mmCIF file of C-alpha atoms in Angstrom:
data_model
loop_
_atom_site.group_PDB
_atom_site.id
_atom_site.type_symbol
_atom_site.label_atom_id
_atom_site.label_comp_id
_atom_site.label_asym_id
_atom_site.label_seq_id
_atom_site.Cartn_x
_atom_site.Cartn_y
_atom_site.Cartn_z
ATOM 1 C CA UNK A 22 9.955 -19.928 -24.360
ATOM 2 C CA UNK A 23 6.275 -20.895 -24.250
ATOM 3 C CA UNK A 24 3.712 -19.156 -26.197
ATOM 4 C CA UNK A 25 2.504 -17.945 -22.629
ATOM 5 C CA UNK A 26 4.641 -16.613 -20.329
ATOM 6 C CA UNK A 27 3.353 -17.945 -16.896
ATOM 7 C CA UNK A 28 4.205 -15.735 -13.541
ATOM 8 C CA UNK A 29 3.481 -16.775 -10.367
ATOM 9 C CA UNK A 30 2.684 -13.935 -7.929
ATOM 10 C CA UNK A 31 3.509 -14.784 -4.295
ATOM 11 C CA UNK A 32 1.627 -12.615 -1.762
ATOM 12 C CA UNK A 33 1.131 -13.397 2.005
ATOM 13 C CA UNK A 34 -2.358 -12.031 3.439
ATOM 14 C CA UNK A 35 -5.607 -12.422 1.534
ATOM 15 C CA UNK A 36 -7.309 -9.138 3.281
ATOM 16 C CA UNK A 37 -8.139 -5.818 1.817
ATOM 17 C CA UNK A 38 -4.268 -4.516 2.089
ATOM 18 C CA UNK A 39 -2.063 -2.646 -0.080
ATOM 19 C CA UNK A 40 -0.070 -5.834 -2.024
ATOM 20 C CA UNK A 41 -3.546 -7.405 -2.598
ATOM 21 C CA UNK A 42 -4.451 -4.008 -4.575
ATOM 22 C CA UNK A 43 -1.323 -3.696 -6.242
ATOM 23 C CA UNK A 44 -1.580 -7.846 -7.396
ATOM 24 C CA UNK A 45 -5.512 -6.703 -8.325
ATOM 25 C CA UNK A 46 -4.648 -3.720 -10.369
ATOM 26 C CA UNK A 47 -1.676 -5.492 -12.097
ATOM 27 C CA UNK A 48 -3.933 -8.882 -13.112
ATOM 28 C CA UNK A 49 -6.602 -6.140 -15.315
ATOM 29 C CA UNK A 50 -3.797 -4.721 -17.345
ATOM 30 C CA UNK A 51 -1.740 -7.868 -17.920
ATOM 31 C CA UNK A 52 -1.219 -8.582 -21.616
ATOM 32 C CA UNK A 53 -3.232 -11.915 -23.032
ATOM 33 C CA UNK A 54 0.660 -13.764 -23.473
ATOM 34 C CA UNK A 55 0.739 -13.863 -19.852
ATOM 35 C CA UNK A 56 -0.782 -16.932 -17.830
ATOM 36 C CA UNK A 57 -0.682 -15.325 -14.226
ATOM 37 C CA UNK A 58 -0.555 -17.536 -10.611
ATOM 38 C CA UNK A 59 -0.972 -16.711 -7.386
ATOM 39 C CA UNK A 60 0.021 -17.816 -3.568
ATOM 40 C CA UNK A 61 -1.214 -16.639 -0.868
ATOM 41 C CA UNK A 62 -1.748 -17.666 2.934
ATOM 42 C CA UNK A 63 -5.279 -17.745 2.992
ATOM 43 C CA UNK A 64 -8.868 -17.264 0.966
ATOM 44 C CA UNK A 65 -10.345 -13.961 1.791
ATOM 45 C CA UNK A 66 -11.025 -10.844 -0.384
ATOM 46 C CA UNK A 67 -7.923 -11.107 -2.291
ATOM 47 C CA UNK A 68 -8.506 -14.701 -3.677
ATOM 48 C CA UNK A 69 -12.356 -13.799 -4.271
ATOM 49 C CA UNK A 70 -11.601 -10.158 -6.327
ATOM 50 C CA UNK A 71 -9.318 -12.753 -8.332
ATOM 51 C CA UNK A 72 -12.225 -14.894 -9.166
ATOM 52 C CA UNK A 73 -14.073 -12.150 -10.314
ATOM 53 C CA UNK A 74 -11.454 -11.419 -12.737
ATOM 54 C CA UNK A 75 -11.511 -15.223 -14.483
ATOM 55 C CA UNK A 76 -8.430 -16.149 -12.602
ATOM 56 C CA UNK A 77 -9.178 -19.866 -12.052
ATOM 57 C CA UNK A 78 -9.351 -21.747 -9.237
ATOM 58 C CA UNK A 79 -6.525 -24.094 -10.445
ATOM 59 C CA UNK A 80 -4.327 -20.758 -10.628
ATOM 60 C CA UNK A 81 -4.912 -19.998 -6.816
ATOM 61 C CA UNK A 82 -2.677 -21.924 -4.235
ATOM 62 C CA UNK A 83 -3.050 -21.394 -0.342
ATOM 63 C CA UNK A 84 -0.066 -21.406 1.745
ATOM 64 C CA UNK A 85 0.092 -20.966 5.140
ATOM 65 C CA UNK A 86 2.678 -18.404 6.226
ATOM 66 C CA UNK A 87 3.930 -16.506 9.199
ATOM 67 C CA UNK A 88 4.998 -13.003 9.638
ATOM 68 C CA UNK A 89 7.276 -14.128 12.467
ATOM 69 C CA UNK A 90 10.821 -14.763 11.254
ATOM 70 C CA UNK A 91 11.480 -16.864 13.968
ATOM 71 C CA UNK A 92 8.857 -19.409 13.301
ATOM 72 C CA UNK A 93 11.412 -21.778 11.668
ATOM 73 C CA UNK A 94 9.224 -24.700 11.353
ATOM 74 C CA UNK A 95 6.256 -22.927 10.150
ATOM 75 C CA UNK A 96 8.573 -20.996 7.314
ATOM 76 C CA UNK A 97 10.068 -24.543 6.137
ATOM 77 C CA UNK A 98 6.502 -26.037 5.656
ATOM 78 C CA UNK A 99 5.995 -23.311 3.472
ATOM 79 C CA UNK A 100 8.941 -23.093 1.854
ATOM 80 C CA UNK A 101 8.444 -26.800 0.942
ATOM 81 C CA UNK A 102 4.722 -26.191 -0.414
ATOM 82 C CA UNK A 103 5.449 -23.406 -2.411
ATOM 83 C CA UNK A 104 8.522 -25.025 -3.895
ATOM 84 C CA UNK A 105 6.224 -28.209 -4.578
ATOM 85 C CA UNK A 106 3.803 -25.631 -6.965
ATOM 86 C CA UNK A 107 6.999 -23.676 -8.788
ATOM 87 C CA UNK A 108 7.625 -27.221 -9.833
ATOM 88 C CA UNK A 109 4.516 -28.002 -10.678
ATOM 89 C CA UNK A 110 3.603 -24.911 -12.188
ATOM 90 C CA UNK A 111 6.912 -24.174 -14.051
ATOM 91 C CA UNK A 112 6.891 -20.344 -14.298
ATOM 92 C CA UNK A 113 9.072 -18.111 -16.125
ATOM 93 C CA UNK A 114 8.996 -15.596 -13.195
ATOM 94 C CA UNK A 115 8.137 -16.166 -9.379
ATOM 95 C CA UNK A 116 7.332 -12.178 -8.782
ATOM 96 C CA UNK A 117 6.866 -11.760 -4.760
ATOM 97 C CA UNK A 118 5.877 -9.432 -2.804
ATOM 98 C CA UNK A 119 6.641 -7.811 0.948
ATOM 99 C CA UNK A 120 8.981 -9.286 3.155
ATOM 100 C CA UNK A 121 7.526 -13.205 3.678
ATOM 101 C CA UNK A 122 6.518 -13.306 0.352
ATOM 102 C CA UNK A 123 10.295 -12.499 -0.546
ATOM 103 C CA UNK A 124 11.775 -15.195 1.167
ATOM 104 C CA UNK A 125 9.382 -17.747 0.228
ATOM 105 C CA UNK A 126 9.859 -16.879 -3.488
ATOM 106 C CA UNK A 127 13.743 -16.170 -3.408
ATOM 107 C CA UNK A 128 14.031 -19.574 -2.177
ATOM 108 C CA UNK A 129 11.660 -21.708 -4.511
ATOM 109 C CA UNK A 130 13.058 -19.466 -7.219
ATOM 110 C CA UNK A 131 16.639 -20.520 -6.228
ATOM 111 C CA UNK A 132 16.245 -23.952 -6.324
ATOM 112 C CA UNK A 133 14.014 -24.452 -9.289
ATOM 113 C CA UNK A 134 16.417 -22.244 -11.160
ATOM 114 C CA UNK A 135 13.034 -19.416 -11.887
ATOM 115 C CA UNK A 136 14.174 -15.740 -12.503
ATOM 116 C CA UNK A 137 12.222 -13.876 -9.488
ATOM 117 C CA UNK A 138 11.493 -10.381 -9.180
ATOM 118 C CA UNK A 139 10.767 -9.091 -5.995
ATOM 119 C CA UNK A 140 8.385 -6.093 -5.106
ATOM 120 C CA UNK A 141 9.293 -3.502 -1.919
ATOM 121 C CA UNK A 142 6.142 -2.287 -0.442
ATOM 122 C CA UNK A 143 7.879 -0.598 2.076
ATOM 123 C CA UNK A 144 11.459 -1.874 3.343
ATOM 124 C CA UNK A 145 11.159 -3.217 7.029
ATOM 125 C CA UNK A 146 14.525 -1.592 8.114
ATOM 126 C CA UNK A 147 12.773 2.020 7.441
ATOM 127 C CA UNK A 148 12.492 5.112 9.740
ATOM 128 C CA UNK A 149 10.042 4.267 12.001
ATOM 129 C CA UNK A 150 10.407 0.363 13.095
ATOM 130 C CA UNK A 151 12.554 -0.487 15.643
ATOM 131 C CA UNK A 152 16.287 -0.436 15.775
ATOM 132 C CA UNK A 153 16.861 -3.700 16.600
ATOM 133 C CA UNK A 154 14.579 -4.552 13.901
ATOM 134 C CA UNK A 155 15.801 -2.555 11.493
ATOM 135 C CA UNK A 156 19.344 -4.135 11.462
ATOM 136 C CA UNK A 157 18.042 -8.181 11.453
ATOM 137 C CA UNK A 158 16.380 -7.163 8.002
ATOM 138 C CA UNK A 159 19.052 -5.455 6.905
ATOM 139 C CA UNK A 160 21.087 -8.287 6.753
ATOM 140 C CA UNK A 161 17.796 -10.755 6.025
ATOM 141 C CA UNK A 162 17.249 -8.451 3.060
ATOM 142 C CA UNK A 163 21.049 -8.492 2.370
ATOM 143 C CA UNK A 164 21.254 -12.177 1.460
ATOM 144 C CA UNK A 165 17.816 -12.841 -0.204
ATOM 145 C CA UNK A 166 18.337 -9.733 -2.196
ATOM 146 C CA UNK A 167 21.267 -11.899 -4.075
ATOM 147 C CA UNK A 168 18.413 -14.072 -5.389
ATOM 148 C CA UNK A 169 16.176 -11.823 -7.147
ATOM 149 C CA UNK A 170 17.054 -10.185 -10.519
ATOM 150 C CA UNK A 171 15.230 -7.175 -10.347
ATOM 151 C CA UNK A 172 13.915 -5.196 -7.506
ATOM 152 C CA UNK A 173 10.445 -3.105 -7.983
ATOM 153 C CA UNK A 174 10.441 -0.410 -5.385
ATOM 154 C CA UNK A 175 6.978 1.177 -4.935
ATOM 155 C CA UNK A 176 8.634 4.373 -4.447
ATOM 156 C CA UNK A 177 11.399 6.402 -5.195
ATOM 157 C CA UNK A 178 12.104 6.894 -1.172
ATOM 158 C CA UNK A 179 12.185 3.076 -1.138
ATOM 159 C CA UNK A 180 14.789 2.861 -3.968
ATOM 160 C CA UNK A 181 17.000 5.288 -2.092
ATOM 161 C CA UNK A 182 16.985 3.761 1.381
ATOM 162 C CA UNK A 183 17.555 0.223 -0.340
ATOM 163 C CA UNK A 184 20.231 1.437 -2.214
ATOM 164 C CA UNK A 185 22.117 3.111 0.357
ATOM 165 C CA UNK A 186 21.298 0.402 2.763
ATOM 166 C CA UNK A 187 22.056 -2.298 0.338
ATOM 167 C CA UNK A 188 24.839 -1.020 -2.509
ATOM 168 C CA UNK A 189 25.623 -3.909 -3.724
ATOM 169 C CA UNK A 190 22.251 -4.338 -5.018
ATOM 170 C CA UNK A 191 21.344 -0.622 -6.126
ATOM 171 C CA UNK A 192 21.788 -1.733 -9.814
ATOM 172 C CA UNK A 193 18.570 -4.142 -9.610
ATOM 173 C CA UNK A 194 16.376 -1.481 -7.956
ATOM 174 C CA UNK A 195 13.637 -0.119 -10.406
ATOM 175 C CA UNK A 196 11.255 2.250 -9.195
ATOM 176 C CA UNK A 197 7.436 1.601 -10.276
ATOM 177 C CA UNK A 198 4.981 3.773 -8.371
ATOM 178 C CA UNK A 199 1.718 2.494 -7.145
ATOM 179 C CA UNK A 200 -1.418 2.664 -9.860
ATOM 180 C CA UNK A 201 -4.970 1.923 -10.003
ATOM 181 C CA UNK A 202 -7.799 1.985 -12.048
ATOM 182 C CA UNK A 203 -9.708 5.559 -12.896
ATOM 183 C CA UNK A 204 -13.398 5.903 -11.932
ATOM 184 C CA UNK A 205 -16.532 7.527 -13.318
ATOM 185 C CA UNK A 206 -17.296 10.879 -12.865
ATOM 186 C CA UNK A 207 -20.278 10.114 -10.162
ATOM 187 C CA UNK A 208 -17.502 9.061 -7.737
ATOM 188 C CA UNK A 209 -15.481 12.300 -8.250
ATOM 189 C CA UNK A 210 -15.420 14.920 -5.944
ATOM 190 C CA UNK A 211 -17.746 17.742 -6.664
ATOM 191 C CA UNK A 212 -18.620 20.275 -4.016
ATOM 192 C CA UNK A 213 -16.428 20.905 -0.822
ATOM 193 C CA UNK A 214 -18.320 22.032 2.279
ATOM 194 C CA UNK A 215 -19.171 25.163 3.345
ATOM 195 C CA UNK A 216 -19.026 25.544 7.149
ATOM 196 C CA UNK A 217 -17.716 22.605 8.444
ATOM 197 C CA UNK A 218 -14.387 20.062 7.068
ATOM 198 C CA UNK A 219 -14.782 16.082 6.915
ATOM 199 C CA UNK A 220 -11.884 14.779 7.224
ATOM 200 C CA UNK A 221 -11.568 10.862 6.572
ATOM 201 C CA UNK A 222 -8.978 8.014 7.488
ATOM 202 C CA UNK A 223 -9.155 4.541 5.981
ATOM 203 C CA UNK A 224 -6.830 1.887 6.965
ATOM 204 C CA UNK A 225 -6.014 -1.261 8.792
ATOM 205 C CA UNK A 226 -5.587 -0.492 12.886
ATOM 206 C CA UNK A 227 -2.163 -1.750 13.564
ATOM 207 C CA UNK A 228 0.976 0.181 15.105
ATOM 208 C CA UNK A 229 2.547 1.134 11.482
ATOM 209 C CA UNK A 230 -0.810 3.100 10.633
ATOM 210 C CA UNK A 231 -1.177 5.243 13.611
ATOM 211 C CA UNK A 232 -4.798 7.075 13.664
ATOM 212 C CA UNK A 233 -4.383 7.833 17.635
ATOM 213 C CA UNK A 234 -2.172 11.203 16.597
ATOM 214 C CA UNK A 235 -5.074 12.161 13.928
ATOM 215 C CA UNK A 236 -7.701 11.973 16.700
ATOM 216 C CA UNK A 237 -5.952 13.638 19.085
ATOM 217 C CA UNK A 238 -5.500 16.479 16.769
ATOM 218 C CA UNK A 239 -8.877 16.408 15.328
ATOM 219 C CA UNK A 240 -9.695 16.028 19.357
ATOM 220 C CA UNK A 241 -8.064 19.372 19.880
ATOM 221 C CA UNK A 242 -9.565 21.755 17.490
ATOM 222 C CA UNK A 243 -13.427 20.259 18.417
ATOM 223 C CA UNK A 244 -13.004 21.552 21.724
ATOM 224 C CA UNK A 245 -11.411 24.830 20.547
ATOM 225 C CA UNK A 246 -14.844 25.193 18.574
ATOM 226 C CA UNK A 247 -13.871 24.440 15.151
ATOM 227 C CA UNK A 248 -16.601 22.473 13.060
ATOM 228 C CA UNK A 249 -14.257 19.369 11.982
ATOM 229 C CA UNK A 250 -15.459 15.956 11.839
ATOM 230 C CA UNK A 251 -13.671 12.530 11.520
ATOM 231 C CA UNK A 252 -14.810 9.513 9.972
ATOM 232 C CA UNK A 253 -12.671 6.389 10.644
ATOM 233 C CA UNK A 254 -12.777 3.304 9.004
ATOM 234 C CA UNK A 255 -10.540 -0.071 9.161
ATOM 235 C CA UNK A 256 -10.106 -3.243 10.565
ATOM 236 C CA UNK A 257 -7.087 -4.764 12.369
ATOM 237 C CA UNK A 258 -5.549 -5.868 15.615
ATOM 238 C CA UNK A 259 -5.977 -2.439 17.314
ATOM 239 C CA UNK A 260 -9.368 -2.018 16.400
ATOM 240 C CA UNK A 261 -10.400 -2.487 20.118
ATOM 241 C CA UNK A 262 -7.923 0.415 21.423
ATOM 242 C CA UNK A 263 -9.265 2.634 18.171
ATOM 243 C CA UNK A 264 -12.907 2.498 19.462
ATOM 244 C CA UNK A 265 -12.139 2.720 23.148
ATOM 245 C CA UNK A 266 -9.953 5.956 21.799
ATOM 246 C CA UNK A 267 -12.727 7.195 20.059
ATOM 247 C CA UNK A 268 -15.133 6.769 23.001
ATOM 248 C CA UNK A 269 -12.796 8.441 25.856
ATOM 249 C CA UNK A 270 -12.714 11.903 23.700
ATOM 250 C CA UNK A 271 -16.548 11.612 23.981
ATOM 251 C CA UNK A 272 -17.883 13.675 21.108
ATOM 252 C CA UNK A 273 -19.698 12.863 18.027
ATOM 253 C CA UNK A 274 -17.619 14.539 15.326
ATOM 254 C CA UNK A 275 -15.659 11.545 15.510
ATOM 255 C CA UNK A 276 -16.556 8.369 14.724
ATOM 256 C CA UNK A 277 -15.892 4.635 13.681
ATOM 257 C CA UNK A 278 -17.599 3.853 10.714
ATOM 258 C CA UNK A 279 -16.897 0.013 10.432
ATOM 259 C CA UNK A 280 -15.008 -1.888 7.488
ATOM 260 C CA UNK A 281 -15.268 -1.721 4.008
ATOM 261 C CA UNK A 282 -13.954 -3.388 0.859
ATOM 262 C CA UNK A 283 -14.191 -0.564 -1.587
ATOM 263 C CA UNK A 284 -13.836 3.091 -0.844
ATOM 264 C CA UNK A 285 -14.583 4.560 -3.935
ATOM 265 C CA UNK A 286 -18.551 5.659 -3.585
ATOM 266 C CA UNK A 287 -17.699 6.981 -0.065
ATOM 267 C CA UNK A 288 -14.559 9.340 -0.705
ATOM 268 C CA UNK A 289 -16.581 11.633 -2.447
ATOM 269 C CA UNK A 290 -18.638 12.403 0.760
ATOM 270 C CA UNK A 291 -15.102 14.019 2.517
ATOM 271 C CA UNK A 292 -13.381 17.236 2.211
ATOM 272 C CA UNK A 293 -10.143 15.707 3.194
ATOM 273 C CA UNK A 294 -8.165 12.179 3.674
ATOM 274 C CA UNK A 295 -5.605 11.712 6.180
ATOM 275 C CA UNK A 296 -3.417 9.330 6.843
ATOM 276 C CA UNK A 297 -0.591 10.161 9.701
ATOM 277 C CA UNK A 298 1.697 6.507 9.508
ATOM 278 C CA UNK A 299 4.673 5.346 10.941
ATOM 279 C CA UNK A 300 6.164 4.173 7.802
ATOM 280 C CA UNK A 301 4.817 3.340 4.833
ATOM 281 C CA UNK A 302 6.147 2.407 1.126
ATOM 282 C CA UNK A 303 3.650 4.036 -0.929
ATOM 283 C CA UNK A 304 -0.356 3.740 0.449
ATOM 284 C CA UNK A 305 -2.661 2.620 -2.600
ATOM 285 C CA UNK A 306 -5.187 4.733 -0.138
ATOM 286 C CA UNK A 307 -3.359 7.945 -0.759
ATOM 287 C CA UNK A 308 -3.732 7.475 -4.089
ATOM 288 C CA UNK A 309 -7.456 6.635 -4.170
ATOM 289 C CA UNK A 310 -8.206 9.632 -2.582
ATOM 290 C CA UNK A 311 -6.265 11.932 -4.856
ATOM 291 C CA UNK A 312 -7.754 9.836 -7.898
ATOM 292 C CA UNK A 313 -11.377 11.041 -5.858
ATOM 293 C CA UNK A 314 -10.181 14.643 -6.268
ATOM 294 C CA UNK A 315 -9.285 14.937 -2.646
ATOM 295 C CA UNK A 316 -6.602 17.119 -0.786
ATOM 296 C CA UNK A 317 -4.644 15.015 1.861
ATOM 297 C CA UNK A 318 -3.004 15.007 4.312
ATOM 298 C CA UNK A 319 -0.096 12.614 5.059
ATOM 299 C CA UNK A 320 2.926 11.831 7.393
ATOM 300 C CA UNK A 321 6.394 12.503 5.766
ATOM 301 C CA UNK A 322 7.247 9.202 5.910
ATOM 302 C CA UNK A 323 8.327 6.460 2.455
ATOM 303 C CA UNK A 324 6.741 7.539 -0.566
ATOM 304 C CA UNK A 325 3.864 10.059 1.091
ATOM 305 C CA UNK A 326 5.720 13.096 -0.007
ATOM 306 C CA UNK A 327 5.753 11.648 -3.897
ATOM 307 C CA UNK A 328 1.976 12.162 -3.614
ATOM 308 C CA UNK A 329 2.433 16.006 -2.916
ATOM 309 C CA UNK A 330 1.862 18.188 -5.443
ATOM 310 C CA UNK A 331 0.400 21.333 -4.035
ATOM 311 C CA UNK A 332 -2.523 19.179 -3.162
ATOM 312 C CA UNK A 333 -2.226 18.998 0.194
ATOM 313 C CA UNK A 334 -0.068 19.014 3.567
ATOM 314 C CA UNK A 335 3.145 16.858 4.717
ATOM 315 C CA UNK A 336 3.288 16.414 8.782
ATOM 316 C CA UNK A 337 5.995 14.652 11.017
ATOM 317 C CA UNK A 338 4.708 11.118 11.883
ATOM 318 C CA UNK A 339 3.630 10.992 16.005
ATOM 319 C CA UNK A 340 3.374 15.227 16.063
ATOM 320 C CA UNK A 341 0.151 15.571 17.465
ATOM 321 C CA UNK A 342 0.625 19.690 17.703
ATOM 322 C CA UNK A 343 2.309 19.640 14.091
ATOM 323 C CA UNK A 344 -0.831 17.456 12.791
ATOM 324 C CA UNK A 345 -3.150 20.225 14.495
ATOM 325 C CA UNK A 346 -1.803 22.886 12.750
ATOM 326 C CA UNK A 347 -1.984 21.713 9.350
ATOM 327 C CA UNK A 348 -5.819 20.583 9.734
ATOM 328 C CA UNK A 349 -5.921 24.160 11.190
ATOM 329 C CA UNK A 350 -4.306 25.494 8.135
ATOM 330 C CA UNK A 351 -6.653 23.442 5.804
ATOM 331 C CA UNK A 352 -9.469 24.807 7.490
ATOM 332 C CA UNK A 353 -8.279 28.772 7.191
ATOM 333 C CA UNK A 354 -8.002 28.156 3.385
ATOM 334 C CA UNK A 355 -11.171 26.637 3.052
ATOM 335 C CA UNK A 356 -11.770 28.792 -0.509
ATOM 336 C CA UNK A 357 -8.898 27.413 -1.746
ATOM 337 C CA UNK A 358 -9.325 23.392 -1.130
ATOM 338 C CA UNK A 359 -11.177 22.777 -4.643
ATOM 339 C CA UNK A 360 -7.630 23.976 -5.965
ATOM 340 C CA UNK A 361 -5.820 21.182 -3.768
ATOM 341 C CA UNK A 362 -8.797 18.655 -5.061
ATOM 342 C CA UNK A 363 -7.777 19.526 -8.740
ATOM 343 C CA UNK A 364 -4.218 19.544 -8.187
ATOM 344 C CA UNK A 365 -4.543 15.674 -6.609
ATOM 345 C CA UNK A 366 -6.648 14.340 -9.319
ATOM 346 C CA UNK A 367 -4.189 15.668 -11.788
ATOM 347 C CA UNK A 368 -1.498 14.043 -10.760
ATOM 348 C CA UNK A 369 -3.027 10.852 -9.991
ATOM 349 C CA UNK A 370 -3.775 11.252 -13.832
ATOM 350 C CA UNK A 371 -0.237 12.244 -14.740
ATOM 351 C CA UNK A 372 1.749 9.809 -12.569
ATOM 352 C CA UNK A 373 -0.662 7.179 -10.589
ATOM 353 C CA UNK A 374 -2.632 5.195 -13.370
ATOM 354 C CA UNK A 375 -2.949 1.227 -13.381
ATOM 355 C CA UNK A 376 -1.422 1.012 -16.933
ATOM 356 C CA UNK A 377 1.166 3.405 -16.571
ATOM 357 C CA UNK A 378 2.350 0.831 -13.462
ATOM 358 C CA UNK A 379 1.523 -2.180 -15.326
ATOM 359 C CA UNK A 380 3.473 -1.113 -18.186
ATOM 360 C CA UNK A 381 6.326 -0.725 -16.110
ATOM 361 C CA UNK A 382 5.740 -4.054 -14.518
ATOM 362 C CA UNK A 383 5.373 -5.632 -18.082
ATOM 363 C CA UNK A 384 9.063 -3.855 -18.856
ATOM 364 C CA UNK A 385 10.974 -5.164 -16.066
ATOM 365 C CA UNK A 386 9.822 -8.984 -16.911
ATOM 366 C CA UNK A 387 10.910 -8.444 -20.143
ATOM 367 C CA UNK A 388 14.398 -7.407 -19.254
ATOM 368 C CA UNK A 389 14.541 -10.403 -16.885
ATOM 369 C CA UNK A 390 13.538 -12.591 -19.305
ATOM 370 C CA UNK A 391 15.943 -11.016 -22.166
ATOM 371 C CA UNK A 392 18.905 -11.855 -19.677
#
């Protein structure tokens, strides 16, 4: 083996997403024997946070990809260019990530004879996509899921859905959960307010995140009286329908509060963060906020509930009334929402830090490469 282990980390979007935080917070705790690589579809914030960190320009390779499984041709170009870097890069592990990312580094990893190690962020045959959908990835996931040696599932709900939808894999499914890096103390949640609750959502705007069933709710109890406000930020393909959302209710308490690339000076400004999804694997947001010192509130739905630790309140994704009630419920306890704060940013400590994850990473390459 070389006196550096090289891995080359295959990701598909470059934007402020959960698999470029996870690659981000993995790169700061990697060991100095490890040489790490990365693919991705495009430059954006992903490739520049890597800069920042040293990564080299020579160690970042664009590849155009396509969500869209049925865009043969576009898949086999970058099949083709990503196998052309394995070989020219000659990694001990191709570690991929999300669905595209998994078939792009199955197959260079297959036919350059790499171990690869493949990273869940949420399954795509979950509760919550399509049924149609749901069984075409079950058998995608089927057949590339021979390839990989180990499987890294962000949650534990991940590693039970895969194994029961996929048994003949269960014995490569690890589970890892989602960590990132503490902050100071000035970022930390400090006082809660008095007479009114702030509730916050950050996220992309696409169908999986759903922020149309928080609004609503938060909609609700403004025009019942109740002093709530909502802060929304994000980007995405539904940004257009979010804003005209957020005009038709026609009130100030809620508002769009534009994009941003790091949350951590803002969370502190909120008494809560919500986040009411479709599906998810397990949201590096959730854990920000907790790490903040902020209760949440979350659809039951992947990993979610494995952030729940008497810090906060589970909801049924799409239950506007159910969603409602729990804000409701936040707000009627008001004295006691320092308690949830300190309960979340305990057990980010306890179960949610970057080197706790990283360690486990660091573990599961070294059992690949053992075999």
């Amino acid at each position: 083996m070389q006196d550096k282990q090289k891995i080359l980390y295959i990701a598909t979007n470059s934007d402020l997403g959960g698999v470029s935080k996870y690659l981000l917070e993995t790169v700061k705790y990697l060991p100095e024997n490890i040489e790490p690589y990365f693919i991705m579809a495009t430059s954006g914030y992903f490739s520049d946070e890597l800069k920042k960190f040293g990564i080299k320009d020579e160690q970042i390779f664009f590849v155009p990809m396509t969500n869209s499984i049925f865009n043969i041709l576009q898949h086999i170009k970058s099949n083709l260019k990503t196998l052309s870097i394995a070989r020219k890069i000659k990694p001990d592990i191709i570690h991929c990530n999300a669905t595209t990312g998994g078939i792009v580094g199955a197959i260079s990893g297959l036919l350059t004879k790499t171990p690869t190690v493949f990273t869940v962020h949420g399954w795509p045959f979950t509760d919550g996509i399509s049924k149609n959908k749901q069984k075409f990835y079950k058998v995608l996931e089927f057949l590339i899921c021979f390839i990989f040696k180990k499987i890294i599932c962000v949650s534990e709900y991940d590693r039970q859905i895969g194994m029961k939808a996929l048994p003949m894999h269960k014995n490569k499914m690890i589970t890892v959960h989602n960590g990132i890096s503490d902050i100071s103390d000035e970022y930390k949640k400090k006082e809660f307010s008095k007479n009114e609750l702030k509730i916050v959502m950050i996220s992309r705007f696409c169908p999986q995140k759903d922020p149309y069933t928080l609004i609503f709710a938060v909609h609700e109890l403004i025009k019942e009286g109740y002093n709530i406000k909502l802060d929304l930020y994000g980007y995405g393909q539904e940004l257009d329908k979010v804003l005209n959302c957020i005009k038709l209710k026609n009130t100030d308490n809620i508002q769009y509060k534009g994009e941003i690339s790091d949350v951590t000076p803002i969370l502190k400004n909120y008494d809560v963060y919500a986040l009411i999804s479709n599906w998810e694997g397990l949201p590096i947001g959730i854990i920000e906020a907790m790490r903040a010192g902020l209760p949440i509130l979350v659809s039951d739905v992947g990993g979610n509930s494995e952030c729940i630790k008497n810090n906060g309140y589970l909801v049924k994704r799409q239950d506007i009334m159910e969603c409602r009630k729990q804000i409701k419920a936040i707000w009627d306890n008001r004295e006691n929402i320092a308690t949830f704060g300190q309960n979340s940013r305990k057990f980010y400590e306890e179960e949610f830090k970057a080197e706790k994850m990283t360690e486990g990473i660091i573990k599961i390459y070294k059992e690949v490469l053992d075999e």
